[in-house]
Amino acid sequence: MPVNKVLVVGGGITGSVLSLALAQRGAEVELVEISPQWFGVGHGITLQGNALKALRSVGVLDRVLARAVPFDFMRLRHADGSLISRLDTPHTGGPDLPSTAGALRADLQDALCDAVYAHGVRVRLGLSVERLDQGAGHVDVGFTDGSTGRYDLVVGADGINSRMRALIGIDTVPHPVGMSIFRVVADRPATMDCAEVYYGGPRFKAGYSPISPDQCYAYLLDENLDASLMGPRAPLSLLRERGAGYGGTWGDIIAALPDDTAVDYRWIEAVLVDEPWHRGRTMIVGDAAHACPPLIAQGAAMCMEDAVLLAELVTGEDPVERALERFMSRRLPRVRMVLENSLRLAEWEIHPGTPGIDPALIMSQTLDSLTAAA
C-alpha cells in the first residue's frame, strides 16, 4: 500500500468521508480540526444521488436516510406560487438510490463524526497545521499546539477559505460570484414532498427543500448586500423585506418564522484550482480545491467523490506519485465542468435577459453527465 499513515486537515464533510474511506482501507488516519468542538452545525443540505453513493461506500447512508427526505423530482414555480412544471431528476448515484435527498447538515455531520470515531481514526480538536517539511517519502508536520508528526501523505480538506492551500504553495483564492444567499431552517409544511424553486420575483430566486420529517430548509438568492451583514445572525426583518413578492408555500414559511430565527447570510464565492492539487505528498481536496455556486446542488457530492476516489487510489498498488496523477486526471475535468456550468447559471440568474439562456438544459446535461462513474 503506497500510504500507511495519513493526516487529514479539516473535519467537515470532505475530511470526515476521506478519513472514513482511508481507515476502512487499512490506513492509519489522524484528523485535525481547528474547532475545539466537533459536531454538526448549520442549515439544510441537498444530497444528490452521487453524494448518497459516496455515503453508502463509507457505511453511513442508512443512518443519514433514516432522518433525511428522499425525492426523485422537483417543481418550478412562479413567484406567486403557481406551478410552472414538475421535473424528474437524474439518478446520479445509480437507479437503486434516490436521485436527491434533503438533509439537516447537523444530522449528516453527526453521523460522519460517530463513524470516524468508531473506525479508530485519531481525532485532535482545536488545532491545525503550522508548517510542513517534505522529506524522502514522508512529510513532517508542525501543529499549532507545538506538537509534531510524520506522515506518508497530508491532505487539506479545510474548505473554501483553506489555509492549507497557501501552505502547500497554491496561490488560487476564492472570488465573489455576484450573488448572496439567505438561509433558514423552518417547520416543514405537511404538503412539502420535494425541493421547489420560485422564479420571476424581485430577487434572483427563492426556494426550499424538506430536510427531515418535521423541518425544511428555505433560501433566497439575492444580490450582494453590505458585507457587515454576513454571518449566522442576519436580521429576519431583512430576509422578509428582501423576500417580499414571493408567495405560495415559500411566503407562508417565511411569514411563520419566530422572531428569534437564526438567519444565515453569505456572499456566494467560487474557487477552482485549475492545476494539480498536490505538491509532493501534500495536497488539497474538496472545497479547498473547488467550490461552486449552489445552483446545481453538487457541491457536497463533488467533495465526497474526491474523498472516496483519493482513498481508493492512495491505498492501491500504484506509487503515491502515480496515484495522485490518476486522481487528478479523473477529478479535474469533472469538477471543472460542474463549476463552469454552475457559474454560467449564476451569470444567467444575475443577467436574466441574456439571449439564448436555457438553465433547465444546462442543469439536465450536467446531472446526466454525472451518472458516469466518478
Short mmCIF file of C-alpha atoms in Angstrom, two decimals:
data_model
loop_
_atom_site.label_atom_id
_atom_site.label_comp_id
_atom_site.label_asym_id
_atom_site.label_seq_id
_atom_site.Cartn_x
_atom_site.Cartn_y
_atom_site.Cartn_z
CA MET A 1 0.00 0.00 0.00
CA PRO A 2 1.59 3.33 -1.05
CA VAL A 3 0.49 5.14 2.12
CA ASN A 4 0.10 3.80 5.64
CA LYS A 5 -0.20 6.94 7.76
CA VAL A 6 -2.28 9.90 6.56
CA LEU A 7 -3.02 13.28 8.12
CA VAL A 8 -6.37 14.83 7.17
CA VAL A 9 -6.73 18.55 7.93
CA GLY A 10 -10.35 19.60 8.40
CA GLY A 11 -13.23 17.70 9.97
CA GLY A 12 -16.11 18.76 7.75
CA ILE A 13 -17.87 16.57 5.22
CA THR A 14 -14.85 16.10 2.94
CA GLY A 15 -12.38 15.37 5.71
CA SER A 16 -14.75 13.06 7.51
CA VAL A 17 -15.58 10.98 4.43
CA LEU A 18 -11.90 10.83 3.48
CA SER A 19 -10.87 9.72 6.97
CA LEU A 20 -13.52 7.01 6.96
CA ALA A 21 -12.63 5.76 3.48
CA LEU A 22 -8.93 5.61 4.32
CA ALA A 23 -9.47 3.85 7.65
CA GLN A 24 -11.73 1.29 6.02
CA ARG A 25 -8.91 0.50 3.60
CA GLY A 26 -6.41 -0.13 6.37
CA ALA A 27 -4.63 3.21 6.62
CA GLU A 28 -3.69 4.78 9.95
CA VAL A 29 -5.52 8.10 9.93
CA GLU A 30 -5.18 11.21 12.05
CA LEU A 31 -7.71 14.02 11.65
CA VAL A 32 -7.17 17.53 12.97
CA GLU A 33 -9.99 20.06 13.20
CA ILE A 34 -9.43 23.68 14.17
CA SER A 35 -12.72 23.93 16.07
CA PRO A 36 -12.47 22.86 19.72
CA GLN A 37 -15.87 21.17 19.38
CA TRP A 38 -16.68 18.73 16.58
CA PHE A 39 -20.31 18.24 15.74
CA GLY A 40 -22.81 19.04 13.05
CA VAL A 41 -23.87 22.65 12.69
CA GLY A 42 -25.64 24.67 10.05
CA HIS A 43 -28.63 24.61 7.80
CA GLY A 44 -30.01 22.15 5.30
CA ILE A 45 -28.08 20.39 2.59
CA THR A 46 -29.10 18.81 -0.71
CA LEU A 47 -27.54 15.40 -1.33
CA GLN A 48 -27.88 14.21 -4.89
CA GLY A 49 -27.52 10.59 -5.89
CA ASN A 50 -23.76 10.62 -6.35
CA ALA A 51 -23.38 12.05 -2.83
CA LEU A 52 -25.60 9.27 -1.49
CA LYS A 53 -23.45 6.74 -3.35
CA ALA A 54 -20.36 8.08 -1.59
CA LEU A 55 -22.08 7.91 1.80
CA ARG A 56 -23.07 4.32 1.10
CA SER A 57 -19.46 3.44 0.26
CA VAL A 58 -18.33 4.57 3.74
CA GLY A 59 -21.24 2.92 5.53
CA VAL A 60 -23.30 5.85 6.82
CA LEU A 61 -26.06 6.09 4.21
CA ASP A 62 -28.69 4.18 6.18
CA ARG A 63 -28.28 6.41 9.21
CA VAL A 64 -28.47 9.56 7.09
CA LEU A 65 -31.55 8.38 5.20
CA ALA A 66 -33.27 7.50 8.46
CA ARG A 67 -33.67 11.24 9.05
CA ALA A 68 -33.34 12.68 5.55
CA VAL A 69 -36.14 13.12 2.99
CA PRO A 70 -35.54 11.39 -0.36
CA PHE A 71 -37.29 12.52 -3.55
CA ASP A 72 -36.90 11.96 -7.29
CA PHE A 73 -38.35 15.16 -8.73
CA MET A 74 -38.62 18.90 -8.13
CA ARG A 75 -41.10 21.63 -9.00
CA LEU A 76 -40.55 25.01 -10.59
CA ARG A 77 -42.97 27.78 -9.60
CA HIS A 78 -43.74 31.38 -10.44
CA ALA A 79 -43.10 33.96 -7.73
CA ASP A 80 -46.76 33.82 -6.67
CA GLY A 81 -46.50 30.06 -6.09
CA SER A 82 -48.33 28.92 -9.21
CA LEU A 83 -46.82 25.87 -10.91
CA ILE A 84 -44.51 26.15 -13.92
CA SER A 85 -43.52 22.50 -14.24
CA ARG A 86 -42.56 19.28 -12.47
CA LEU A 87 -39.14 17.89 -13.37
CA ASP A 88 -37.81 14.38 -12.80
CA THR A 89 -34.18 14.50 -11.68
CA PRO A 90 -31.45 12.10 -12.88
CA HIS A 91 -30.26 9.28 -10.61
CA THR A 92 -26.60 10.31 -10.49
CA GLY A 93 -25.84 7.61 -7.92
CA GLY A 94 -27.47 4.81 -9.89
CA PRO A 95 -31.04 3.51 -10.23
CA ASP A 96 -31.07 1.90 -6.79
CA LEU A 97 -30.63 5.21 -4.93
CA PRO A 98 -32.91 8.24 -4.70
CA SER A 99 -31.99 10.98 -7.13
CA THR A 100 -31.95 13.50 -4.27
CA ALA A 101 -32.31 13.70 -0.51
CA GLY A 102 -32.71 16.77 1.65
CA ALA A 103 -30.92 16.53 5.00
CA LEU A 104 -30.15 18.62 8.03
CA ARG A 105 -26.42 19.30 7.84
CA ALA A 106 -26.12 18.55 11.55
CA ASP A 107 -27.62 15.07 11.05
CA LEU A 108 -25.14 14.32 8.27
CA GLN A 109 -22.11 15.57 10.18
CA ASP A 110 -23.10 13.81 13.38
CA ALA A 111 -23.37 10.51 11.50
CA LEU A 112 -19.93 11.06 9.99
CA CYS A 113 -18.36 12.06 13.33
CA ASP A 114 -19.65 8.94 15.05
CA ALA A 115 -18.43 6.70 12.23
CA VAL A 116 -14.97 8.33 12.20
CA TYR A 117 -14.54 7.61 15.91
CA ALA A 118 -15.93 4.08 15.51
CA HIS A 119 -13.31 3.29 12.85
CA GLY A 120 -10.40 4.21 15.09
CA VAL A 121 -9.37 7.50 13.50
CA ARG A 122 -7.33 9.63 15.89
CA VAL A 123 -9.22 12.93 16.12
CA ARG A 124 -7.48 16.02 17.52
CA LEU A 125 -9.58 19.15 18.04
CA GLY A 126 -8.67 22.80 18.48
CA LEU A 127 -5.54 22.78 16.34
CA SER A 128 -4.32 22.88 12.76
CA VAL A 129 -1.11 22.75 10.74
CA GLU A 130 1.57 25.39 11.26
CA ARG A 131 4.34 24.11 8.96
CA LEU A 132 5.18 21.33 6.52
CA ASP A 133 8.56 19.84 5.64
CA GLN A 134 8.70 17.25 2.89
CA GLY A 135 11.34 14.57 3.06
CA ALA A 136 12.07 11.43 1.05
CA GLY A 137 8.80 9.54 1.20
CA HIS A 138 7.26 11.43 4.11
CA VAL A 139 6.01 14.80 5.36
CA ASP A 140 6.98 16.24 8.74
CA VAL A 141 4.25 18.41 10.22
CA GLY A 142 4.34 21.04 12.93
CA PHE A 143 1.00 21.76 14.56
CA THR A 144 -0.33 24.96 16.08
CA ASP A 145 -0.14 23.46 19.59
CA GLY A 146 3.60 22.84 19.23
CA SER A 147 3.37 19.10 18.59
CA THR A 148 4.82 17.37 15.52
CA GLY A 149 4.15 14.28 13.43
CA ARG A 150 5.42 12.37 10.40
CA TYR A 151 3.04 11.12 7.69
CA ASP A 152 3.10 9.41 4.31
CA LEU A 153 0.51 11.87 2.97
CA VAL A 154 -1.06 15.13 4.20
CA VAL A 155 -4.44 16.17 2.81
CA GLY A 156 -6.04 19.58 3.32
CA ALA A 157 -9.82 19.33 3.43
CA ASP A 158 -10.29 22.65 5.20
CA GLY A 159 -12.87 24.34 3.00
CA ILE A 160 -13.11 27.24 0.59
CA ASN A 161 -11.05 29.51 2.84
CA SER A 162 -8.37 26.85 3.18
CA ARG A 163 -5.11 27.71 4.93
CA MET A 164 -3.59 24.51 3.61
CA ARG A 165 -3.98 25.74 0.03
CA ALA A 166 -1.42 28.51 0.51
CA LEU A 167 0.68 26.42 2.89
CA ILE A 168 1.44 23.86 0.17
CA GLY A 169 2.20 26.59 -2.38
CA ILE A 170 -1.05 27.16 -4.31
CA ASP A 171 -1.97 30.83 -4.68
CA THR A 172 -5.50 30.48 -6.11
CA VAL A 173 -8.08 32.28 -3.97
CA PRO A 174 -11.91 32.37 -3.94
CA HIS A 175 -13.79 35.13 -5.74
CA PRO A 176 -17.32 36.51 -5.22
CA VAL A 177 -19.82 35.29 -7.79
CA GLY A 178 -22.03 38.38 -7.54
CA MET A 179 -24.92 36.89 -5.60
CA SER A 180 -25.66 36.13 -1.98
CA ILE A 181 -27.88 33.74 -0.07
CA PHE A 182 -30.17 33.93 2.96
CA ARG A 183 -30.80 30.54 4.61
CA VAL A 184 -33.10 29.39 7.39
CA VAL A 185 -34.31 26.13 8.90
CA ALA A 186 -38.06 26.16 9.44
CA ASP A 187 -41.01 23.93 10.22
CA ARG A 188 -41.84 21.69 7.28
CA PRO A 189 -45.36 22.02 5.88
CA ALA A 190 -47.11 18.66 5.63
CA THR A 191 -47.58 19.11 1.86
CA MET A 192 -43.85 19.61 1.11
CA ASP A 193 -42.66 16.47 -0.68
CA CYS A 194 -39.71 17.72 -2.76
CA ALA A 195 -37.50 20.73 -3.46
CA GLU A 196 -39.24 23.66 -5.16
CA VAL A 197 -37.77 26.78 -6.78
CA TYR A 198 -39.57 30.09 -7.35
CA TYR A 199 -38.68 32.22 -10.38
CA GLY A 200 -39.65 35.66 -11.63
CA GLY A 201 -39.76 37.51 -8.33
CA PRO A 202 -37.89 40.60 -7.19
CA ARG A 203 -34.66 38.72 -6.41
CA PHE A 204 -32.77 36.05 -8.31
CA LYS A 205 -34.90 33.22 -6.93
CA ALA A 206 -36.27 31.61 -3.78
CA GLY A 207 -36.76 28.01 -2.80
CA TYR A 208 -36.89 25.30 -0.19
CA SER A 209 -36.33 21.62 0.40
CA PRO A 210 -37.56 19.15 3.03
CA ILE A 211 -34.64 18.03 5.22
CA SER A 212 -36.23 15.94 7.98
CA PRO A 213 -39.67 14.62 8.93
CA ASP A 214 -40.54 17.98 10.51
CA GLN A 215 -38.06 20.52 9.13
CA CYS A 216 -37.29 22.26 5.87
CA TYR A 217 -34.54 24.48 4.55
CA ALA A 218 -35.59 27.73 2.83
CA TYR A 219 -33.39 30.19 0.99
CA LEU A 220 -33.37 33.40 -1.00
CA LEU A 221 -30.75 34.23 -3.65
CA ASP A 222 -30.11 37.96 -3.77
CA GLU A 223 -27.54 40.49 -4.91
CA ASN A 224 -24.55 41.12 -2.66
CA LEU A 225 -25.66 43.31 0.23
CA ASP A 226 -23.46 45.02 2.82
CA ALA A 227 -20.65 42.67 3.84
CA SER A 228 -21.20 43.56 7.51
CA LEU A 229 -24.43 41.52 7.37
CA MET A 230 -22.61 38.27 6.67
CA GLY A 231 -22.84 35.65 9.37
CA PRO A 232 -25.28 33.35 11.16
CA ARG A 233 -27.45 36.07 12.76
CA ALA A 234 -28.66 38.30 9.94
CA PRO A 235 -31.92 40.17 10.71
CA LEU A 236 -35.07 38.19 9.98
CA SER A 237 -36.72 41.51 9.09
CA LEU A 238 -34.20 41.91 6.25
CA LEU A 239 -34.99 38.46 4.85
CA ARG A 240 -38.70 39.30 4.94
CA GLU A 241 -38.09 42.66 3.29
CA ARG A 242 -35.90 41.21 0.53
CA GLY A 243 -38.26 38.25 0.03
CA ALA A 244 -41.42 40.33 -0.27
CA GLY A 245 -43.07 39.41 -3.55
CA TYR A 246 -42.67 35.64 -3.22
CA GLY A 247 -45.88 33.92 -2.25
CA GLY A 248 -47.12 30.34 -2.11
CA THR A 249 -45.58 27.98 0.39
CA TRP A 250 -42.33 29.96 0.45
CA GLY A 251 -44.12 33.08 1.59
CA ASP A 252 -46.02 31.11 4.22
CA ILE A 253 -42.79 29.60 5.59
CA ILE A 254 -41.04 32.95 5.94
CA ALA A 255 -44.09 34.65 7.46
CA ALA A 256 -44.38 31.92 10.13
CA LEU A 257 -40.75 32.09 11.32
CA PRO A 258 -40.35 33.01 15.01
CA ASP A 259 -38.70 36.35 15.67
CA ASP A 260 -35.59 34.66 17.11
CA THR A 261 -34.96 32.55 13.98
CA ALA A 262 -31.28 32.23 13.06
CA VAL A 263 -30.85 33.64 9.55
CA ASP A 264 -27.57 32.82 7.84
CA TYR A 265 -26.45 35.32 5.21
CA ARG A 266 -23.41 34.84 2.97
CA TRP A 267 -21.94 36.14 -0.24
CA ILE A 268 -21.52 33.21 -2.60
CA GLU A 269 -17.92 32.59 -3.66
CA ALA A 270 -16.30 30.16 -6.07
CA VAL A 271 -12.82 28.74 -6.49
CA LEU A 272 -11.14 26.29 -8.84
CA VAL A 273 -7.52 25.25 -8.60
CA ASP A 274 -7.08 24.52 -12.31
CA GLU A 275 -3.77 22.74 -11.87
CA PRO A 276 -2.65 19.70 -9.86
CA TRP A 277 -3.91 19.89 -6.29
CA HIS A 278 -0.83 18.16 -4.91
CA ARG A 279 2.71 19.24 -4.18
CA GLY A 280 4.78 16.15 -3.48
CA ARG A 281 3.00 14.30 -0.68
CA THR A 282 0.79 17.22 0.33
CA MET A 283 -2.48 18.09 -1.35
CA ILE A 284 -5.91 19.70 -1.06
CA VAL A 285 -9.33 18.30 -1.94
CA GLY A 286 -12.99 19.28 -1.70
CA ASP A 287 -13.94 22.93 -1.34
CA ALA A 288 -10.30 23.81 -0.73
CA ALA A 289 -9.66 22.90 -4.39
CA HIS A 290 -13.05 23.60 -5.98
CA ALA A 291 -16.20 25.29 -4.69
CA CYS A 292 -19.14 26.28 -6.84
CA PRO A 293 -22.36 28.28 -6.50
CA PRO A 294 -25.20 26.05 -5.20
CA LEU A 295 -27.22 26.24 -8.42
CA ILE A 296 -26.84 22.57 -9.38
CA ALA A 297 -26.61 21.35 -5.76
CA GLN A 298 -23.43 19.38 -6.49
CA GLY A 299 -21.01 20.95 -4.02
CA ALA A 300 -21.19 18.24 -1.36
CA ALA A 301 -21.28 15.48 -3.95
CA MET A 302 -18.10 16.71 -5.65
CA CYS A 303 -16.34 16.83 -2.28
CA MET A 304 -17.41 13.32 -1.30
CA GLU A 305 -16.40 11.93 -4.68
CA ASP A 306 -12.93 13.42 -4.17
CA ALA A 307 -12.64 11.74 -0.79
CA VAL A 308 -13.74 8.27 -1.86
CA LEU A 309 -11.61 8.18 -5.01
CA LEU A 310 -8.50 9.55 -3.30
CA ALA A 311 -8.72 6.93 -0.57
CA GLU A 312 -9.14 4.19 -3.15
CA LEU A 313 -6.16 5.26 -5.24
CA VAL A 314 -3.60 6.02 -2.50
CA THR A 315 -4.28 2.69 -0.81
CA GLY A 316 -3.99 0.78 -4.08
CA GLU A 317 -0.95 -0.68 -5.81
CA ASP A 318 0.39 2.42 -7.57
CA PRO A 319 3.17 4.56 -6.10
CA VAL A 320 1.90 7.74 -4.48
CA GLU A 321 3.00 9.94 -7.36
CA ARG A 322 1.16 7.82 -9.92
CA ALA A 323 -1.92 7.52 -7.68
CA LEU A 324 -2.17 11.31 -7.37
CA GLU A 325 -1.73 11.76 -11.13
CA ARG A 326 -4.56 9.30 -11.76
CA PHE A 327 -6.70 11.12 -9.20
CA MET A 328 -6.21 14.45 -10.95
CA SER A 329 -6.89 13.04 -14.41
CA ARG A 330 -10.26 11.77 -13.21
CA ARG A 331 -11.32 14.60 -10.93
CA LEU A 332 -10.24 17.86 -12.56
CA PRO A 333 -12.32 17.58 -15.77
CA ARG A 334 -15.41 16.56 -13.80
CA VAL A 335 -15.25 19.31 -11.19
CA ARG A 336 -14.32 21.89 -13.84
CA MET A 337 -17.46 21.02 -15.80
CA VAL A 338 -19.67 21.35 -12.71
CA LEU A 339 -18.07 24.64 -11.70
CA GLU A 340 -18.22 26.19 -15.16
CA ASN A 341 -21.87 25.23 -15.59
CA SER A 342 -22.72 26.49 -12.11
CA LEU A 343 -21.05 29.82 -12.88
CA ARG A 344 -22.91 30.03 -16.17
CA LEU A 345 -26.20 29.52 -14.35
CA ALA A 346 -25.21 32.19 -11.82
CA GLU A 347 -24.43 34.61 -14.63
CA TRP A 348 -27.83 33.92 -16.19
CA GLU A 349 -29.53 34.47 -12.84
CA ILE A 350 -27.78 37.82 -12.49
CA HIS A 351 -28.50 38.80 -16.12
CA PRO A 352 -31.84 37.15 -16.97
CA GLY A 353 -32.13 38.97 -20.30
CA THR A 354 -29.09 37.23 -21.77
CA PRO A 355 -30.01 35.87 -25.24
CA GLY A 356 -30.20 32.09 -25.55
CA ILE A 357 -30.26 31.21 -21.87
CA ASP A 358 -31.57 27.76 -21.05
CA PRO A 359 -30.99 26.89 -17.37
CA ALA A 360 -33.04 23.70 -17.50
CA LEU A 361 -30.92 22.35 -20.34
CA ILE A 362 -27.62 23.12 -18.58
CA MET A 363 -28.84 21.55 -15.34
CA SER A 364 -30.12 18.39 -17.02
CA GLN A 365 -26.99 17.99 -19.16
CA THR A 366 -24.76 18.41 -16.12
CA LEU A 367 -26.65 15.90 -13.98
CA ASP A 368 -26.92 13.41 -16.87
CA SER A 369 -23.15 13.54 -17.32
CA LEU A 370 -22.66 12.85 -13.62
CA THR A 371 -24.35 9.47 -13.91
CA ALA A 372 -20.95 8.27 -15.21
CA ALA A 373 -18.58 6.91 -12.59
CA ALA A 374 -16.56 9.48 -10.69
#
